[in-house]
């Protein structure tokens, strides 16, 4: 008796966005696919680069502290220049999906899920201690290739904050302003802004300790 031809099991059909799709979707990813199939989350960043999904967990407390304080001050300066600042929002560049730490646009993003990278005036990254290459080399190169006029980098290494601003010149970012903690960072473009980078970090956490109570409870 002839055997029936083998038919591969169809990929699961999800009615709601789910990270389970990462297990069975084996075609190249695009920004739109990620937005359609993956859940909207306040957890890890989900980006798309060159057909692959990149999932990044939340950064540490220093990163969050610096990001919030810097964004609050930058937003006021940006609005005076009729620019709009957002934190960790979706930026689409062709098929890629970026979620920069700092996003400054030439148009408001209200009511939108994504904005095209053509509206980005400045994109900023706070350097991750576990993936420094991405924030120092890869992302600036990708943003420059997309024609973003300015790139802002904040580095918190050894809890000594530094800020550097780069301007796109002949296809590459060239430094135009930089400062470390204890000095003044001053930029004139794309809007006027100044800060002592030391103001970006709060108090250091106390050393971890193990109390005798916890060990007694487990005895």
Coordinates of C-alpha atoms in Angstrom, one line a residue:
X1 CA 0.0 0.0 0.0
X2 CA 1.4 3.4 -1.0
X3 CA 2.1 5.7 1.9
X4 CA 0.6 9.1 2.0
X5 CA 3.1 11.9 1.3
X6 CA 4.5 13.6 4.4
X7 CA 3.0 17.0 5.0
X8 CA 4.8 19.4 7.3
X9 CA 2.9 20.6 10.2
X10 CA 1.7 24.2 9.5
X11 CA 3.1 27.0 11.6
X12 CA 0.9 27.9 14.6
X13 CA -1.6 30.7 13.9
X14 CA -1.7 33.2 16.7
X15 CA -4.7 35.5 17.2
X16 CA -2.8 37.7 19.6
X17 CA 0.8 38.9 19.3
X18 CA 3.2 36.6 21.2
X19 CA 6.9 35.9 21.6
X20 CA 6.1 32.3 20.7
X21 CA 6.3 33.4 17.1
X22 CA 10.1 33.6 17.5
X23 CA 10.1 29.8 17.7
X24 CA 8.5 29.0 14.4
X25 CA 9.0 32.1 12.1
X26 CA 12.1 31.2 10.1
X27 CA 11.9 33.8 7.4
X28 CA 13.7 37.2 7.6
X29 CA 12.1 39.6 9.9
X30 CA 11.1 43.2 9.0
X31 CA 10.1 46.1 11.1
X32 CA 6.4 45.6 10.1
X33 CA 6.4 41.9 10.9
X34 CA 7.8 42.5 14.3
X35 CA 5.2 45.2 15.0
X36 CA 2.4 42.9 13.7
X37 CA 3.5 39.6 15.4
X38 CA 5.3 40.5 18.5
X39 CA 3.6 41.9 21.6
X40 CA 3.8 45.5 22.7
X41 CA 5.8 45.3 25.9
X42 CA 7.3 47.5 28.7
X43 CA 9.9 44.8 29.2
X44 CA 12.8 44.1 26.9
X45 CA 13.5 46.1 23.8
X46 CA 12.6 44.3 20.6
X47 CA 14.4 45.6 17.5
X48 CA 15.0 44.3 14.0
X49 CA 18.3 44.6 12.2
X50 CA 19.2 43.0 8.8
X51 CA 16.3 40.5 9.0
X52 CA 17.0 39.3 12.6
X53 CA 15.1 40.1 15.8
X54 CA 17.3 41.5 18.7
X55 CA 15.8 41.3 22.2
X56 CA 17.6 43.3 24.9
X57 CA 16.6 43.2 28.6
X58 CA 16.1 46.3 30.7
X59 CA 19.3 48.2 31.5
X60 CA 20.5 48.8 35.1
X61 CA 19.5 51.5 37.5
X62 CA 22.2 54.0 36.5
X63 CA 21.0 53.7 32.9
X64 CA 17.4 54.4 33.9
X65 CA 18.4 57.3 36.2
X66 CA 20.5 59.0 33.5
X67 CA 17.9 58.4 30.8
X68 CA 15.1 60.0 32.8
X69 CA 17.0 63.0 34.0
X70 CA 18.6 63.7 30.7
X71 CA 15.3 63.3 28.8
X72 CA 13.5 65.7 31.1
X73 CA 16.0 68.4 30.6
X74 CA 16.5 67.8 26.9
X75 CA 12.8 67.8 26.2
X76 CA 12.4 71.3 27.5
X77 CA 15.3 72.6 25.3
X78 CA 14.0 70.7 22.3
X79 CA 10.5 72.1 22.5
X80 CA 11.9 75.6 22.5
X81 CA 13.4 74.7 19.1
X82 CA 10.1 73.2 17.9
X83 CA 11.4 69.7 18.1
X84 CA 9.9 66.7 19.9
X85 CA 11.7 64.4 22.2
X86 CA 10.7 60.8 23.2
X87 CA 12.2 57.9 25.1
X88 CA 12.7 54.5 23.6
X89 CA 10.2 54.8 20.7
X90 CA 9.9 52.8 17.5
X91 CA 12.0 54.2 14.6
X92 CA 11.7 52.4 11.3
X93 CA 14.5 52.5 8.7
X94 CA 13.5 50.5 5.6
X95 CA 13.0 47.0 7.1
X96 CA 14.9 47.7 10.3
X97 CA 13.3 48.7 13.6
X98 CA 15.4 50.7 16.1
X99 CA 14.5 51.7 19.6
X100 CA 17.0 54.4 20.6
X101 CA 17.2 55.5 24.2
X102 CA 16.7 59.2 23.1
X103 CA 14.7 60.2 20.0
X104 CA 14.4 63.8 18.8
X105 CA 12.0 64.3 15.9
X106 CA 11.1 67.2 13.6
X107 CA 7.4 66.3 13.9
X108 CA 5.2 65.1 16.7
X109 CA 4.6 61.4 17.1
X110 CA 1.3 61.6 19.0
X111 CA -1.1 58.8 18.0
X112 CA 1.6 56.9 16.1
X113 CA 3.2 53.5 16.9
X114 CA 6.3 54.2 14.7
X115 CA 8.0 57.1 13.0
X116 CA 10.2 56.9 10.0
X117 CA 13.9 57.6 10.6
X118 CA 13.7 60.5 8.1
X119 CA 12.0 62.5 10.9
X120 CA 14.9 61.9 13.3
X121 CA 17.0 65.0 14.0
X122 CA 19.0 63.4 16.8
X123 CA 19.2 59.8 18.1
X124 CA 20.9 59.1 21.4
X125 CA 22.2 56.0 23.1
X126 CA 23.3 55.4 26.7
X127 CA 26.2 52.9 26.5
X128 CA 25.3 49.5 27.8
X129 CA 28.1 47.9 29.9
X130 CA 27.4 44.5 28.5
X131 CA 27.2 45.5 24.8
X132 CA 29.5 48.6 24.4
X133 CA 30.2 47.8 20.7
X134 CA 26.6 48.2 19.8
X135 CA 26.2 51.6 21.3
X136 CA 29.7 53.0 20.4
X137 CA 30.3 51.5 16.9
X138 CA 27.3 49.7 15.4
X139 CA 24.4 52.1 16.2
X140 CA 26.1 55.3 15.2
X141 CA 27.2 53.6 11.9
X142 CA 23.6 52.5 11.2
X143 CA 22.1 55.9 12.1
X144 CA 24.7 57.6 9.9
X145 CA 23.9 55.4 7.0
X146 CA 20.2 56.4 7.4
X147 CA 21.2 60.1 7.3
X148 CA 20.3 61.1 10.9
X149 CA 21.9 64.5 11.4
X150 CA 23.1 64.2 15.0
X151 CA 24.0 61.3 17.4
X152 CA 24.3 61.7 21.1
X153 CA 26.2 59.2 23.3
X154 CA 26.2 59.0 27.1
X155 CA 28.7 56.8 28.7
X156 CA 28.4 55.9 32.5
X157 CA 31.5 53.8 32.7
X158 CA 32.9 53.5 36.2
X159 CA 30.0 55.9 37.3
X160 CA 31.8 58.8 35.7
X161 CA 29.3 60.1 33.2
X162 CA 30.5 61.6 29.9
X163 CA 28.4 63.0 27.1
X164 CA 29.4 63.4 23.4
X165 CA 27.6 64.9 20.5
X166 CA 28.4 64.0 16.9
X167 CA 27.3 65.7 13.7
X168 CA 26.9 63.9 10.4
X169 CA 29.5 65.1 8.0
X170 CA 30.2 63.5 4.6
X171 CA 28.5 60.3 5.7
X172 CA 30.3 60.0 9.1
X173 CA 29.7 61.3 12.5
X174 CA 32.3 63.9 13.7
X175 CA 32.5 65.0 17.3
X176 CA 31.3 68.6 17.9
X177 CA 31.0 68.7 21.7
X178 CA 32.0 66.5 24.7
X179 CA 32.4 66.7 28.4
X180 CA 33.0 64.5 31.4
X181 CA 31.5 64.8 35.0
X182 CA 32.7 67.9 36.7
X183 CA 32.8 70.0 33.5
X184 CA 30.1 71.6 31.3
X185 CA 28.7 69.9 28.2
X186 CA 27.4 72.6 25.9
X187 CA 25.8 72.0 22.5
X188 CA 24.4 74.6 20.0
X189 CA 22.8 72.3 17.4
X190 CA 20.3 71.0 16.8
X191 CA 19.2 73.1 19.8
X192 CA 20.9 74.8 22.6
X193 CA 21.5 72.7 25.7
X194 CA 24.0 72.4 28.5
X195 CA 24.6 70.2 31.6
X196 CA 27.2 68.9 33.9
X197 CA 27.2 65.1 33.2
X198 CA 27.7 64.5 36.9
X199 CA 24.1 65.5 37.4
X200 CA 22.9 62.4 35.5
X201 CA 23.6 59.9 38.3
X202 CA 22.1 59.6 41.8
X203 CA 23.4 58.0 44.9
X204 CA 25.2 54.7 44.7
X205 CA 23.5 51.6 46.1
X206 CA 24.6 50.3 49.5
X207 CA 26.7 47.1 49.5
X208 CA 24.7 43.9 49.5
X209 CA 24.5 42.1 52.8
X210 CA 23.0 38.8 54.0
X211 CA 21.2 39.0 57.3
X212 CA 21.2 36.3 59.9
X213 CA 17.4 36.3 59.9
X214 CA 17.2 34.8 56.4
X215 CA 19.7 32.0 57.2
X216 CA 17.8 31.2 60.4
X217 CA 14.5 30.9 58.5
X218 CA 16.0 28.3 56.2
X219 CA 17.5 26.3 59.0

